[in-house]
Coordinates of C-alpha atoms in Angstrom, one line a residue:
X1 CA -9.8 27.9 -32.1
X2 CA -12.4 29.0 -29.5
X3 CA -13.4 27.1 -26.4
X4 CA -15.8 27.2 -23.5
X5 CA -13.1 28.5 -21.1
X6 CA -11.3 31.1 -23.2
X7 CA -11.8 34.0 -20.9
X8 CA -11.5 32.4 -17.4
X9 CA -9.8 34.0 -14.5
X10 CA -6.9 31.6 -13.8
X11 CA -6.1 33.1 -10.4
X12 CA -9.7 32.8 -9.3
X13 CA -9.9 29.2 -10.5
X14 CA -6.7 28.3 -8.7
X15 CA -8.0 29.8 -5.5
X16 CA -11.2 27.8 -5.9
X17 CA -9.2 24.6 -6.4
X18 CA -7.1 25.3 -3.3
X19 CA -10.1 26.0 -1.2
X20 CA -12.5 23.1 -2.1
X21 CA -10.7 20.3 -3.9
X22 CA -9.7 17.2 -1.9
X23 CA -6.4 15.7 -3.0
X24 CA -6.4 12.0 -4.0
X25 CA -2.8 10.9 -4.5
X26 CA -1.2 13.1 -7.1
X27 CA 0.1 16.6 -7.2
X28 CA -2.1 18.8 -9.3
X29 CA -0.5 20.4 -12.4
X30 CA 0.5 24.0 -11.4
X31 CA -1.8 25.5 -14.1
X32 CA -5.5 25.0 -14.7
X33 CA -6.2 23.2 -18.0
X34 CA -8.9 24.8 -20.0
X35 CA -8.8 23.0 -23.4
X36 CA -7.8 19.8 -25.1
X37 CA -7.7 19.1 -28.8
X38 CA -5.9 16.6 -31.0
X39 CA -2.5 16.0 -29.4
X40 CA -2.6 19.1 -27.3
X41 CA -3.7 20.3 -23.9
X42 CA -3.8 24.1 -23.1
X43 CA -3.7 26.0 -19.8
X44 CA -5.6 29.0 -18.7
X45 CA -2.5 31.2 -19.4
X46 CA -2.5 29.9 -23.0
X47 CA 0.5 27.6 -22.6
X48 CA 0.1 24.7 -25.0
X49 CA 1.5 21.3 -24.3
X50 CA 2.0 18.4 -26.7
X51 CA 0.4 15.5 -24.8
X52 CA 2.8 12.6 -24.9
X53 CA 1.4 10.6 -22.0
X54 CA -2.2 11.0 -23.4
X55 CA -3.0 13.0 -20.2
X56 CA -2.5 10.1 -17.9
X57 CA -1.5 6.5 -18.7
X58 CA -2.4 6.1 -22.3
X59 CA -6.1 7.2 -22.1
X60 CA -6.6 9.4 -25.2
X61 CA -5.7 6.7 -27.7
X62 CA -6.9 8.5 -30.8
X63 CA -6.4 12.1 -29.6
X64 CA -8.5 14.6 -27.8
X65 CA -11.8 15.7 -29.4
X66 CA -11.7 13.2 -32.2
X67 CA -14.6 14.4 -34.5
X68 CA -16.2 11.0 -34.9
X69 CA -16.1 10.4 -31.2
X70 CA -17.6 13.9 -30.5
X71 CA -20.4 13.1 -32.9
X72 CA -21.2 9.8 -31.2
X73 CA -21.2 11.5 -27.7
X74 CA -23.5 14.3 -29.0
X75 CA -26.0 11.8 -30.6
X76 CA -26.2 9.5 -27.6
X77 CA -26.3 12.3 -25.0
X78 CA -29.5 13.4 -26.8
X79 CA -31.1 10.0 -27.4
X80 CA -29.5 7.1 -25.6
X81 CA -27.3 8.0 -22.6
X82 CA -28.0 5.8 -19.5
X83 CA -30.3 2.8 -18.8
X84 CA -31.2 0.5 -16.0
X85 CA -28.4 -2.0 -15.8
X86 CA -30.6 -4.9 -16.8
X87 CA -31.6 -3.2 -20.1
X88 CA -29.5 -3.9 -23.2
X89 CA -29.1 -1.4 -26.1
X90 CA -27.7 -1.5 -29.6
X91 CA -24.3 0.1 -28.9
X92 CA -23.6 -2.4 -26.1
X93 CA -24.4 -5.3 -28.4
X94 CA -22.3 -3.8 -31.3
X95 CA -19.3 -3.2 -29.0
X96 CA -19.5 -6.7 -27.6
X97 CA -19.6 -8.2 -31.1
X98 CA -16.8 -6.0 -32.4
X99 CA -14.6 -6.5 -29.4
X100 CA -14.9 -10.3 -29.1
X101 CA -14.5 -10.5 -32.9
X102 CA -11.2 -8.6 -32.6
X103 CA -10.0 -10.7 -29.6
X104 CA -8.2 -14.0 -29.8
X105 CA -10.2 -17.2 -29.8
X106 CA -11.5 -18.1 -26.3
X107 CA -12.5 -14.6 -25.4
X108 CA -16.1 -15.0 -26.4
X109 CA -18.2 -12.9 -24.0
X110 CA -17.9 -9.4 -22.7
X111 CA -19.6 -7.0 -20.3
X112 CA -18.8 -3.3 -19.7
X113 CA -18.2 -1.2 -16.6
X114 CA -16.6 2.2 -16.0
X115 CA -13.0 2.1 -14.8
X116 CA -10.0 -0.2 -15.0
X117 CA -10.0 -0.8 -11.3
X118 CA -13.7 -1.8 -11.6
X119 CA -13.0 -4.3 -14.4
X120 CA -10.2 -5.9 -12.5
X121 CA -12.4 -6.1 -9.4
X122 CA -14.9 -7.9 -11.5
X123 CA -12.3 -10.2 -13.1
X124 CA -10.9 -11.2 -9.7
X125 CA -14.4 -11.8 -8.3
X126 CA -15.2 -13.9 -11.4
X127 CA -12.0 -16.0 -11.0
X128 CA -12.7 -16.6 -7.3
X129 CA -16.3 -17.6 -8.1
X130 CA -15.4 -19.9 -10.9
X131 CA -12.6 -21.7 -9.2
X132 CA -14.0 -21.7 -5.7
X133 CA -10.6 -20.5 -4.4
X134 CA -9.5 -17.2 -3.1
X135 CA -5.7 -16.6 -3.4
X136 CA -4.7 -14.0 -6.1
X137 CA -1.1 -13.6 -7.4
X138 CA 0.2 -10.3 -8.8
X139 CA 3.5 -9.0 -10.0
X140 CA 5.5 -6.9 -7.5
X141 CA 5.4 -3.7 -9.5
X142 CA 1.8 -4.0 -10.7
X143 CA -1.0 -1.5 -10.8
X144 CA -4.5 -2.8 -11.2
X145 CA -6.7 -0.3 -9.3
X146 CA -7.5 1.2 -6.0
X147 CA -10.6 -0.8 -4.8
X148 CA -10.5 -3.7 -2.5
X149 CA -9.5 -6.8 -4.6
X150 CA -7.7 -4.9 -7.3
X151 CA -5.7 -3.0 -4.8
X152 CA -4.9 -6.2 -2.9
X153 CA -3.4 -7.7 -6.1
X154 CA -1.1 -4.7 -6.8
X155 CA 2.2 -3.9 -5.2
X156 CA 3.4 -0.7 -6.9
X157 CA 1.7 1.7 -4.5
X158 CA -1.2 2.2 -2.2
X159 CA -0.9 -0.7 0.2
X160 CA 0.4 0.9 3.4
X161 CA -1.4 3.2 5.8
X162 CA -5.0 2.0 5.3
X163 CA -5.2 -1.1 7.5
X164 CA -5.4 -4.7 6.3
X165 CA -5.6 -5.4 2.6
X166 CA -7.7 -8.2 1.1
X167 CA -6.6 -11.6 2.4
X168 CA -5.0 -14.2 0.1
X169 CA -2.7 -12.0 -2.0
X170 CA 0.7 -13.2 -3.0
X171 CA 3.4 -11.6 -5.2
X172 CA 5.7 -12.7 -7.9
X173 CA 9.0 -10.8 -8.7
X174 CA 8.6 -8.2 -11.4
X175 CA 10.3 -9.0 -14.6
X176 CA 12.8 -6.1 -14.9
X177 CA 15.6 -6.8 -17.4
X178 CA 17.4 -3.6 -16.4
X179 CA 17.5 -4.1 -12.6
X180 CA 16.9 -7.7 -11.8
X181 CA 19.6 -9.5 -9.8
X182 CA 18.9 -12.8 -11.7
X183 CA 21.6 -13.1 -14.3
X184 CA 23.3 -15.7 -16.4
X185 CA 27.0 -16.1 -16.2
X186 CA 27.4 -13.7 -19.2
X187 CA 25.4 -11.0 -17.4
X188 CA 22.2 -11.4 -19.5
X189 CA 18.8 -11.5 -17.7
X190 CA 17.7 -14.9 -16.4
X191 CA 14.0 -14.3 -16.2
X192 CA 13.2 -18.0 -16.3
X193 CA 15.0 -18.8 -13.0
X194 CA 13.5 -15.6 -11.5
X195 CA 10.0 -16.8 -12.4
X196 CA 10.6 -20.3 -11.2
X197 CA 12.1 -19.0 -7.9
X198 CA 9.0 -16.8 -7.4
X199 CA 6.6 -19.6 -8.1
X200 CA 8.5 -21.8 -5.6
X201 CA 8.0 -19.1 -3.0
X202 CA 4.3 -19.0 -3.9
X203 CA 3.9 -22.7 -3.3
X204 CA 5.5 -22.3 0.1
X205 CA 3.2 -19.4 1.1
X206 CA -0.1 -20.6 -0.4
X207 CA -2.7 -22.3 1.7
X208 CA -3.7 -24.4 -1.4
X209 CA -6.3 -22.0 -2.7
X210 CA -4.7 -20.4 -5.7
X211 CA -7.5 -18.9 -7.8
X212 CA -5.7 -16.7 -10.4
X213 CA -2.7 -14.7 -11.4
X214 CA -3.2 -11.2 -12.8
X215 CA -0.6 -9.3 -14.8
X216 CA 0.0 -6.6 -17.4
X217 CA 1.9 -7.4 -20.6
X218 CA 3.8 -4.2 -20.1
X219 CA 3.8 -2.7 -16.6
X220 CA 3.2 0.9 -17.4
X221 CA 2.9 2.4 -13.9
X222 CA 5.6 0.1 -12.7
X223 CA 8.1 1.8 -15.1
X224 CA 7.2 0.6 -18.7
X225 CA 8.5 -2.9 -18.0
X226 CA 7.8 -5.4 -20.8
X227 CA 7.4 -9.1 -20.0
X228 CA 10.2 -11.0 -21.9
X229 CA 9.3 -13.2 -24.9
X230 CA 8.2 -16.6 -23.6
X231 CA 7.3 -15.4 -20.1
X232 CA 3.5 -15.8 -20.5
X233 CA 4.0 -19.3 -21.9
X234 CA 6.2 -20.3 -18.9
X235 CA 3.7 -18.8 -16.5
X236 CA 0.9 -20.7 -18.3
X237 CA 2.6 -24.0 -17.4
X238 CA 2.7 -22.9 -13.7
X239 CA -0.9 -21.8 -13.9
X240 CA -2.1 -25.0 -15.4
X241 CA -0.2 -27.1 -12.9
X242 CA -2.0 -25.3 -10.0
X243 CA -5.5 -25.0 -11.5
X244 CA -5.3 -21.2 -11.5
X245 CA -6.9 -18.8 -14.0
X246 CA -4.8 -16.2 -15.8
X247 CA -6.2 -12.6 -15.9
X248 CA -4.4 -10.2 -18.3
X249 CA -4.9 -6.6 -17.6
X250 CA -4.7 -4.7 -20.9
X251 CA -5.9 -1.3 -19.5
X252 CA -2.9 0.5 -21.0
X253 CA -1.7 -1.8 -23.7
X254 CA -4.6 -2.9 -25.9
X255 CA -6.1 -1.6 -29.1
X256 CA -2.8 -0.7 -30.8
X257 CA -1.1 1.2 -28.0
X258 CA 1.8 -1.3 -27.9
X259 CA 1.5 -2.1 -31.6
X260 CA -0.9 -5.0 -31.4
X261 CA -4.7 -5.2 -30.9
X262 CA -3.9 -7.1 -27.7
X263 CA -0.3 -6.8 -26.3
X264 CA -0.2 -10.3 -24.8
X265 CA -0.3 -11.8 -28.4
X266 CA 2.9 -10.0 -29.5
X267 CA 5.7 -12.5 -29.0
X268 CA 5.8 -15.7 -31.2
X269 CA 7.4 -17.3 -28.1
X270 CA 4.1 -16.9 -26.3
X271 CA 1.9 -18.4 -29.1
X272 CA -0.8 -20.6 -27.6
X273 CA -1.2 -18.6 -24.4
X274 CA -4.9 -18.4 -23.6
X275 CA -5.9 -16.0 -20.8
X276 CA -9.1 -17.0 -19.1
X277 CA -10.1 -13.3 -18.5
X278 CA -8.9 -10.1 -20.2
X279 CA -9.7 -6.6 -18.9
X280 CA -9.6 -3.4 -20.9
X281 CA -10.3 0.2 -19.9
X282 CA -8.3 3.4 -20.7
X283 CA -7.7 3.0 -24.4
X284 CA -11.2 1.7 -25.1
X285 CA -12.9 5.0 -24.0
X286 CA -10.5 7.5 -25.4
X287 CA -11.0 9.5 -22.3
X288 CA -14.6 8.5 -21.4
X289 CA -15.0 6.0 -18.5
X290 CA -15.6 2.6 -19.9
X291 CA -14.0 -0.7 -19.2
X292 CA -14.5 -4.3 -20.3
X293 CA -14.2 -7.8 -19.0
X294 CA -13.8 -10.6 -21.6
X295 CA -13.9 -14.3 -20.9
X296 CA -14.5 -17.7 -22.4
X297 CA -17.9 -19.3 -23.1
X298 CA -17.2 -21.9 -20.4
X299 CA -16.7 -19.3 -17.7
X300 CA -19.5 -17.2 -18.9
X301 CA -21.9 -20.1 -18.9
X302 CA -20.9 -21.1 -15.4
X303 CA -21.4 -17.5 -14.3
X304 CA -24.8 -17.4 -15.8
X305 CA -26.0 -20.7 -14.5
X306 CA -24.7 -20.3 -10.9
X307 CA -25.6 -16.6 -10.3
X308 CA -22.4 -14.6 -10.6
X309 CA -23.0 -11.1 -9.2
X310 CA -21.2 -8.0 -10.2
X311 CA -24.0 -5.4 -10.5
X312 CA -23.3 -1.7 -10.7
X313 CA -25.1 1.5 -11.6
X314 CA -23.3 1.8 -15.0
X315 CA -23.2 -1.8 -16.2
X316 CA -23.4 -1.8 -20.0
X317 CA -24.3 1.9 -20.2
X318 CA -25.1 2.8 -23.9
X319 CA -23.3 6.2 -24.2
X320 CA -19.8 5.0 -23.2
X321 CA -20.4 1.7 -25.1
X322 CA -21.1 3.7 -28.2
X323 CA -17.8 5.6 -27.8
X324 CA -15.9 2.4 -27.2
X325 CA -17.5 0.9 -30.3
X326 CA -16.5 3.9 -32.4
X327 CA -12.9 3.9 -31.0
X328 CA -12.5 0.2 -31.9
X329 CA -14.0 0.8 -35.3
X330 CA -11.5 3.6 -36.0
X331 CA -8.6 1.5 -34.8
X332 CA -9.5 -1.4 -37.1
X333 CA -10.6 0.7 -40.0
X334 CA -7.5 2.9 -40.1
X335 CA -5.1 0.1 -39.3
X336 CA -3.8 2.0 -36.3
X337 CA -2.1 -1.1 -34.8
X338 CA 0.3 -1.3 -37.7
X339 CA 0.8 2.4 -37.6
X340 CA 1.7 2.3 -33.9
X341 CA 4.1 -0.5 -34.5
X342 CA 5.8 1.4 -37.4
X343 CA 6.0 4.7 -35.5
X344 CA 7.1 2.8 -32.4
X345 CA 10.3 1.7 -34.2
X346 CA 11.0 5.4 -35.0
X347 CA 10.3 6.4 -31.4
X348 CA 12.6 3.7 -29.9
X349 CA 15.4 4.7 -32.4
X350 CA 15.1 8.3 -31.4
X351 CA 15.2 7.5 -27.7
X352 CA 18.2 5.2 -28.1
X353 CA 20.0 8.0 -29.9
X354 CA 19.3 10.3 -26.9
X355 CA 20.6 7.5 -24.7
X356 CA 23.9 7.4 -26.7
X357 CA 24.3 11.2 -26.1
X358 CA 23.3 11.5 -22.4
X359 CA 24.6 9.4 -19.7
X360 CA 21.6 10.0 -17.4
X361 CA 19.5 7.8 -19.6
X362 CA 20.1 4.4 -18.1
X363 CA 17.6 2.4 -20.1
X364 CA 15.1 2.7 -23.0
X365 CA 12.3 0.2 -23.2
X366 CA 8.8 -0.4 -24.4
X367 CA 6.9 -1.3 -27.6
X368 CA 4.8 0.5 -30.1
X369 CA 3.9 4.0 -29.0
X370 CA 4.5 3.0 -25.4
X371 CA 8.0 3.8 -24.3
X372 CA 9.9 4.1 -21.0
X373 CA 13.1 6.2 -20.5
X374 CA 14.8 5.6 -17.1
X375 CA 16.9 8.4 -15.6
X376 CA 19.9 7.5 -13.5
X377 CA 22.8 9.3 -11.9
X378 CA 25.3 6.5 -12.8
X379 CA 25.0 3.8 -15.4
X380 CA 27.2 1.5 -13.5
X381 CA 25.4 1.6 -10.2
X382 CA 22.0 2.4 -11.8
X383 CA 21.3 4.7 -8.9
X384 CA 18.3 6.9 -9.5
X385 CA 18.4 10.6 -10.2
X386 CA 14.9 11.9 -9.3
X387 CA 16.0 15.5 -9.1
X388 CA 17.5 15.4 -12.6
X389 CA 14.4 13.7 -13.9
X390 CA 12.1 16.3 -12.4
X391 CA 14.3 19.1 -13.8
X392 CA 14.2 17.6 -17.3
X393 CA 10.5 17.2 -17.0
X394 CA 10.0 20.8 -15.9
X395 CA 12.1 22.0 -18.8
X396 CA 10.1 19.9 -21.3
X397 CA 6.8 21.4 -19.9
X398 CA 8.3 24.8 -20.3
X399 CA 9.1 24.0 -23.9
X400 CA 5.6 22.6 -24.6
X401 CA 5.8 18.9 -24.0
X402 CA 4.0 16.8 -21.4
X403 CA 5.6 13.4 -20.8
X404 CA 4.8 12.0 -17.4
X405 CA 7.6 11.2 -15.1
X406 CA 7.1 8.2 -12.7
X407 CA 8.8 9.1 -9.4
X408 CA 8.0 6.1 -7.2
X409 CA 11.0 5.2 -4.9
X410 CA 11.3 1.8 -6.6
X411 CA 12.5 3.5 -9.7
X412 CA 15.0 6.3 -10.3
X413 CA 12.4 8.1 -12.4
X414 CA 11.0 6.8 -15.7
X415 CA 9.5 9.0 -18.4
X416 CA 6.4 7.3 -19.6
X417 CA 5.9 8.2 -23.3
X418 CA 2.6 7.3 -24.9
X419 CA 1.2 9.8 -27.4
X420 CA -2.1 9.3 -29.2
X421 CA -1.5 6.6 -31.8
X422 CA -2.7 9.1 -34.4
X423 CA 0.4 11.1 -33.8
X424 CA 2.3 12.3 -37.0
X425 CA 5.9 11.6 -37.8
X426 CA 6.5 15.3 -37.8
X427 CA 5.1 15.6 -34.2
X428 CA 7.2 12.7 -33.2
X429 CA 10.4 14.4 -34.6
X430 CA 9.5 17.6 -32.8
X431 CA 9.0 15.8 -29.4
X432 CA 12.4 14.1 -29.8
X433 CA 14.0 17.5 -30.5
X434 CA 12.3 19.0 -27.4
X435 CA 13.6 16.1 -25.3
X436 CA 17.1 16.6 -26.6
X437 CA 17.0 20.3 -25.9
X438 CA 15.7 19.7 -22.4
X439 CA 18.4 17.2 -21.8
X440 CA 21.1 19.4 -23.3
X441 CA 20.2 22.4 -21.2
X442 CA 19.5 20.7 -17.8
X443 CA 22.4 20.3 -15.4
X444 CA 23.2 16.7 -14.4
X445 CA 22.2 14.9 -17.6
X446 CA 25.9 13.9 -18.3
X447 CA 26.4 14.7 -22.0
X448 CA 28.6 12.2 -23.8
X449 CA 29.5 14.5 -26.7
X450 CA 31.1 17.9 -27.5
X451 CA 28.4 20.5 -28.0
X452 CA 29.3 23.3 -30.4
X453 CA 25.8 24.3 -31.3
X454 CA 24.5 27.7 -30.1
X455 CA 21.5 27.2 -27.7
X456 CA 19.5 30.1 -29.1
X457 CA 19.5 28.6 -32.5
X458 CA 18.0 25.3 -31.2
X459 CA 15.4 27.1 -29.1
X460 CA 14.3 29.2 -32.0
X461 CA 14.0 26.2 -34.3
X462 CA 11.9 24.3 -31.9
X463 CA 9.7 27.3 -31.0
X464 CA 9.0 27.9 -34.7
X465 CA 7.9 24.2 -35.1
X466 CA 5.6 24.5 -32.1

């Protein structure tokens, strides 16, 4: 397979990167990436990696270079790429109809922006405008973006060192079944008491201007933490009692990633939960910058009549909208939500098998093709083992697997596993085999079994499958 950068000088490129690129909060991968295709990324040296974090945080939902998406980009780059923000085009209308048609009742209107942070910024601004209030509540391990209001509502990273954040931001405890101190007498997780306690603290801190609560159904950047069944319904009661809106951020969870079209609809215990605003981004564009804000007819009508303003250069751009429309069409047409749910069962079973064999895996969690695997040094104390996590990650990269390791100090290191939802069962089996070999050959992983298998045999088998 040929590509545009087949004959690059990797050393020269690396020198160029070192000399002119500003860093922005992440360590660059040690090799220059020159090609992506299907489930793979490839470096300038020819090293091929299976992409099991869809590059970053669940972006390439249906794989890199999907031929139908490529065709849409080519066609719209030639004939309908960018317009004045007040102009509406067919792909924008088509995406809005398809997206609101796939969404639960009450999410009736949509508009489109570029990034997840931008969509959350718009959602928070809309909530403040509609309610006439200004306080925003977020979860304590959340990630919603890096702009003013979205950053103010998140607590996972990025708050310190830059001066005052947006005023009026309050936090609820993160629902973390593995690490929470809130427990029933039998040791099981007491999320209800934790939530009620958090809301009681909100009431004590609020100045009486609670506008909205924003949350993710599964906190990906926070460590792949899934909200418990019934959590959203319990939070809805608190929301209604205080006249707040509920914003659900589905940037990393929607369109089949977690096994459902919208992850907040998954649990029967949460039936009847009706978010006032839902945001989407990463999965919708399959790598292109597009995000969406969905809301009710009531809020949309108020916004129209009273002059809500969120006006950007790329409002409702036709080219990314056409891509989003094609991605959603493929997800629905090929029943990829059901596929993600089915393969997610296989992925979880494989990860739990690894957990039974290696003591460093403290917890396995997630849903659909969106899993977390937390690395610890001791299962009893749950102390983190970041050095072990990094060593396992480095070994997996060496063996041809990219699975992003979250290394924030609030967690011991969580592997975020999120392949394209078009992944095959054979690829899934291979990845689990690579993970096992990386765990088996990395010091500090605490094997819980007797290993009588010759290492070279395993390495050869995996290499042949790659």
